[in-house]
């Protein structure tokens, strides 16, 4: 499968714990995006990278959230001290720089108890 | 700030009937608009984008700047069209999505 992959697909954690998600983009894509989707809503932009540089962060991304793309390939999204309001589907997408079509991964569903 | 509105959360249409999913946007610049679709148990995927002016799976969408709309249309619905549809606007390299419309095709 040469599409965007995400790991894990599901994560259940207790409030206050830290969690980390991984995204592997399509190999030639230099842009990588993170979105969050809650029930009944469309995906909401969190942050994006061009190669290893994080170029924009949404105000939705509080200080407890951090994202990295250390070698310009895979990316990780970490949430520290999780809260019940963090429960959502976390989507990753990738694209070529000069072509706006974003290809989405299957998502990681986070449940915070 | 940009905004995308999809006024219908749910839409049911009989097989063979025409389909129209509404999308309105607000954006100060020149918009680039997309329709994404999510079939049951599948990932979100691009259906069409306004600049390509293609017809994909029989669907078309015309950008109307006067009415700030980008409605998705298909003349004859098929059962396999049942899915969740999201309208999205691209600005500054990121997508702003509407809340989506769940389309159900009644056999």
XYZ file of C-alpha atoms in Angstrom:
220
model
C 0.000 0.000 0.000
C 1.629 3.232 -1.131
C -0.885 5.568 0.487
C -0.584 7.599 3.685
C -0.396 5.363 6.734
C -1.060 6.154 10.388
C -0.263 4.271 13.552
C -1.961 3.323 15.776
C -5.436 3.197 14.299
C -7.050 3.329 17.727
C -5.786 4.570 21.065
C -7.576 4.501 24.402
C -5.894 6.337 27.228
C -6.656 7.745 30.642
C -6.878 11.439 31.290
C -3.500 12.899 32.094
C -1.476 10.395 30.083
C 0.710 11.301 27.105
C 0.085 9.819 23.667
C 2.038 9.879 20.410
C 0.768 9.195 16.919
C 2.787 8.512 13.808
C 2.096 9.381 10.182
C 3.994 8.066 7.154
C 3.217 10.156 4.071
C 3.396 9.105 0.443
C 7.137 8.925 -0.170
C 7.527 11.686 -2.783
C 5.337 14.183 -0.934
C 7.110 17.070 0.746
C 4.081 18.513 2.544
C 2.467 16.853 5.532
C -0.652 18.007 7.376
C -2.394 17.135 10.625
C -6.138 17.594 11.096
C -8.526 16.771 13.926
C -12.097 15.640 13.414
C -14.718 15.456 16.134
C -18.155 13.897 15.849
C -20.427 15.719 13.453
C -17.713 18.070 12.242
C -15.444 18.250 9.253
C -11.694 17.933 9.694
C -10.050 20.969 11.302
C -6.514 22.006 10.426
C -3.899 21.649 13.176
C -0.491 22.100 11.572
C 1.580 21.446 8.482
C 5.151 20.789 7.421
C 7.080 21.426 4.275
C 9.908 18.928 4.445
C 11.106 19.149 8.066
C 9.971 22.729 8.653
C 6.744 23.315 10.565
C 5.255 26.267 8.699
C 1.951 26.891 10.426
C 0.146 25.947 13.608
C -3.538 26.454 14.297
C -4.746 28.126 17.468
C -6.426 24.775 18.133
C -2.963 23.393 18.836
C -2.485 24.171 22.510
C 0.835 23.971 24.349
C 0.074 20.342 25.163
C 0.333 19.433 21.486
C 3.600 19.115 19.613
C 4.353 17.830 16.153
C 7.637 16.936 14.526
C 8.914 15.787 11.174
C 12.608 15.337 11.935
C 13.913 14.074 8.597
C 11.207 15.393 6.344
C 9.644 11.953 6.030
C 7.377 10.576 8.781
C 5.788 12.827 11.379
C 4.720 12.404 14.983
C 1.993 14.214 16.888
C 2.274 14.124 20.680
C -0.415 15.152 23.126
C 0.708 15.643 26.698
C -1.577 15.426 29.742
C -4.540 14.334 27.666
C -7.997 15.672 28.437
C -11.390 14.231 27.579
C -11.847 17.030 25.042
C -8.911 15.633 23.073
C -11.018 12.622 22.084
C -11.256 12.800 18.315
C -10.062 11.321 15.049
C -6.594 12.620 14.156
C -6.016 12.675 10.407
C -2.773 13.014 8.522
C -2.506 14.074 4.889
C 0.320 14.662 2.449
C 0.769 16.458 -0.862
C 3.290 17.764 -3.374
C 4.291 21.371 -2.796
C 2.885 22.723 -6.022
C -0.223 20.567 -6.233
C -2.938 21.184 -3.725
C -4.528 17.755 -3.660
C -4.092 16.297 -0.206
C -4.094 12.531 0.263
C -5.456 11.416 3.606
C -4.528 8.574 5.870
C -7.053 6.359 7.665
C -6.770 8.349 10.895
C -6.037 7.551 14.525
C -9.080 7.488 16.764
C -8.209 8.715 20.252
C -10.483 8.069 23.216
C -9.586 9.722 26.518
C -11.345 8.182 29.515
C -11.391 34.275 7.949
C -12.571 31.638 5.520
C -15.668 29.588 6.190
C -17.430 26.722 4.419
C -21.096 26.007 5.033
C -22.936 22.834 4.124
C -26.511 23.445 5.228
C -27.734 19.848 4.979
C -26.396 17.285 7.431
C -28.481 14.522 5.877
C -29.857 14.068 2.371
C -31.836 11.106 1.064
C -32.479 10.666 -2.632
C -34.082 7.884 -4.625
C -31.931 5.936 -7.049
C -32.091 7.532 -10.481
C -33.148 10.928 -9.135
C -30.951 14.030 -9.400
C -28.650 14.927 -6.521
C -27.517 18.340 -5.364
C -25.343 18.855 -2.306
C -25.045 22.480 -1.328
C -21.866 24.302 -0.366
C -21.404 27.998 0.316
C -18.171 29.685 1.248
C -16.838 32.969 2.515
C -13.331 33.994 1.535
C -11.799 37.334 0.673
C -9.395 36.076 -1.984
C -9.726 33.908 -5.060
C -10.930 30.557 -3.750
C -9.797 27.089 -4.657
C -12.563 24.645 -3.816
C -12.791 20.889 -3.519
C -15.268 18.143 -2.813
C -14.001 15.236 -0.726
C -15.920 12.002 -0.206
C -15.721 9.325 2.457
C -17.336 5.980 1.695
C -18.174 3.609 4.516
C -15.021 2.272 6.208
C -12.751 4.121 3.782
C -10.512 7.121 4.098
C -11.306 10.614 2.961
C -10.549 11.024 -0.738
C -10.715 13.803 -3.271
C -13.768 13.680 -5.530
C -13.168 16.788 -7.612
C -11.629 20.247 -7.608
C -13.046 23.287 -9.322
C -9.973 24.198 -11.343
C -9.933 20.873 -13.174
C -13.564 21.228 -14.271
C -13.805 17.454 -14.585
C -16.766 15.173 -14.117
C -15.886 12.400 -11.682
C -18.258 9.449 -11.204
C -20.892 11.567 -12.921
C -20.545 14.420 -10.415
C -19.892 18.022 -11.401
C -19.528 21.226 -9.420
C -19.463 24.770 -10.714
C -17.913 27.631 -8.823
C -20.339 30.560 -8.669
C -18.416 33.535 -7.319
C -21.483 35.780 -7.341
C -23.379 33.454 -5.041
C -20.199 32.162 -3.324
C -21.361 28.626 -3.935
C -19.842 25.361 -5.130
C -22.746 22.939 -5.222
C -22.151 19.297 -6.153
C -24.546 17.791 -8.675
C -25.276 14.489 -10.331
C -28.182 13.948 -12.722
C -28.951 10.326 -11.799
C -28.073 9.000 -8.353
C -26.646 5.508 -7.938
C -26.640 3.359 -4.812
C -22.832 3.479 -4.643
C -23.034 7.260 -4.215
C -24.130 6.794 -0.599
C -21.351 8.384 1.446
C -20.285 11.403 3.467
C -19.431 14.430 1.338
C -17.300 17.365 2.466
C -16.811 20.659 0.701
C -13.423 22.266 1.360
C -11.671 25.538 0.597
C -7.918 25.822 0.204
C -6.098 28.893 1.470
C -2.494 29.370 2.593
C -1.764 25.688 1.967
C -4.436 24.350 4.326
C -7.978 23.099 3.851
C -11.042 24.453 5.619
C -13.839 21.904 5.582
C -17.571 22.163 5.941
C -19.400 19.958 8.410
C -20.336 17.468 5.715
C -23.519 16.023 4.225
C -24.404 12.361 4.575
C -25.985 11.266 1.318
C -28.156 8.164 1.318
C -29.452 6.724 -1.935
C -32.717 4.880 -1.510
C -33.000 1.829 -3.800
